[in-house]
Amino acid sequence: MVSLVHAILLVILLFSVLANGITRHYEFNVVLKTTTHLCSSKPIVTVNGRYPGPTLYAREGDNVLVNVVNKVNYNVTIHWHGVRQLRTGWADGPAYITQCPIQPGQSYLYNFTLTGQRGTLWYHAHILWLRVTLHGAIVIKPKPKVSYPFPKPYKEVVVILGEWWKADTEAVINQAMQTGQAPNVSDAHTINGHPGPLSACNSLQDGFKLHVKSGKTYLLRIINAALNEDLFFKIAGHKLTIVEVDAIYTKPFTTDTILITPGQTTNTLLTANKSTGRYLITASPFMDTMIIAVDNKTATATVHYDGSVATTSSITTTKIPQRNATPIATSFSNSLRSLNSREFPVNVPLEIDHSLLFTIGLGVNPCATCINGSRVVAAINNISFVMPSTSSLLQAHFFNLSRVFTTDFPGKPPLAFNYTGTGPRNLRTLTGTRLYRLRYNSTVQLVLQDTGIIAPESHPIHLHGFNFFVVGMGVGNYNPKASPSAFNLVDPIERNTVGVPSGGWAVLRFRADNPGVWFLHCHFEVHTTWGLKMAFVVDDGNGPNESILPPPADLPHC
Ligand code: C2O
């Protein structure tokens, strides 16, 4: 009898694991680590002393617990970029938006469930500029017994692209905020932490090596963890087949160059179809506004076929795209389509409750103490967002604290002008902690319109708490009469970060089915610092699973 009961319990346990996943526990110690193998030797803020940080592995449906212990002298928070955090905004991570920071010596247990998501996402610090070195991959495998909608790769490899400054990055941005001018660009790009063999800033290990066996197919999980630069990614002599972006399966397509903005992830299949040799991997900047400074150094790594001797076989190189190769960028963006299969259908909202137009861009405000008597600011609808300091926005919303924020963020620009022209230079940017309120389950169409007030520039816009469909994209000014006729409402790409073209626009649609306070911002860290950010507050619904869960007991205090 006992054994029968045991057997039944075992079967029940097995079924619940298959249906609901398991609990995974991670310990993240935020510690300083002195690096010696890059351009400069300096202490950097890391998870467990590792740069890039350790990969967080889980399966769809798993409950993830990450105990973050702050052992550095900065306030710290960690964001799980792209994780939807259904009803668990307390675990989202942006400082002063969903939580107060974890102070030195304190800890906080992030507790969230990976519902309906599988693919590559990533985590990063979400305070100051600490994410420059505090970041790592999140790999979410499909549920047990579920396969990928593409041939099973022989091996999977995480490829994290980053930026490296010789100087302390907190000093870099602090100085820029004092002078009112743009911060220094980075000194190197990196691939899995290394600038690579062709870099002036050589690393001891010759850079990252991807060892391959001829004839096998590899899944590369590519993440752009750079602070301020869109990147092109290429592998000499090889084509790449895109199968997923931002943890959403795509219709597979083949390309020789990938465009990836900060915040985005891209999964690609690489077939090792050569018999031998070494092939260069490159990550180089994309910035088609020539007056904006970029770090023009290309990070390199190598694909190394088994049996090739490093000292004797030369490296096959590739043509690096120009920094202003707009056609390559546009053609990549236009090739992205959601898979839209029976298992992974596309549900674009067709009826719209909130139709919003947000201008995004830079501006200039007077500043008596700054170098030119003015400072660069960034804004959405002419409002440069100011973070609260006494409480997070989510706490203020949940506990009904007054005077932390208002809900009068404008749904359209205060002044209509030729947005992508030079614009009214006297348009004084306002400041405020203003949110836009959405009813539970309402639908949103959001037009993001770049402005050319200082100069047009592309912006990787990231929304927390949701994925959105990118139903349209174009250059110039969005035209509410003509532009919608070209919308893709059938299989548009779904993602969490969109690169709005320089001097152009993108149209997003999403359903506000996640109650809480959700950050929207440019994933160029310098633009976020300058104020290109706002937040949506989504009301609770009336149903049983439609309200924010109560905050955990260890939620940090401000
Ligand atoms: Cu990856 Cu709010 O950020």
CSV table of C-alpha atoms and ligand atoms in Angstrom, one decimal, residues 79-82 92 94 122-126 131 262-263 462-464 496-497 519-523 525 528, ligand 1:
chain,number,residue,atom,x,y,z
A,79,HIS,CA,16.7,44.2,-13.2
A,80,TRP,CA,15.7,41.0,-15.0
A,81,HIS,CA,15.5,42.5,-18.5
A,82,GLY,CA,12.5,41.1,-20.5
A,92,ASP,CA,11.5,44.0,-11.5
A,94,PRO,CA,14.7,49.6,-11.6
A,122,TRP,CA,19.6,39.0,-19.4
A,123,TYR,CA,20.0,40.7,-16.0
A,124,HIS,CA,21.8,44.0,-15.2
A,125,ALA,CA,22.2,46.5,-12.5
A,126,HIS,CA,19.5,49.2,-12.7
A,131,ARG,CA,25.4,47.8,-15.4
A,262,PRO,CA,21.5,47.9,-26.0
A,263,GLY,CA,18.9,45.8,-24.2
A,462,HIS,CA,12.7,49.5,-23.6
A,463,LEU,CA,9.4,48.9,-21.8
A,464,HIS,CA,9.3,47.0,-18.5
A,496,ASN,CA,10.8,44.4,-25.3
A,497,THR,CA,13.3,46.8,-26.8
A,519,PHE,CA,9.4,51.9,-16.7
A,520,LEU,CA,9.7,53.1,-20.3
A,521,HIS,CA,13.2,54.4,-21.2
A,522,CYS,CA,15.9,54.7,-23.7
A,523,HIS,CA,18.4,51.9,-23.2
A,525,GLU,CA,22.3,54.8,-20.4
A,528,THR,CA,18.2,57.7,-19.4
B,1,C2O,CU1,17.5,46.7,-19.4
B,1,C2O,CU2,15.1,49.4,-17.6
B,1,C2O,O1,16.4,48.1,-18.5
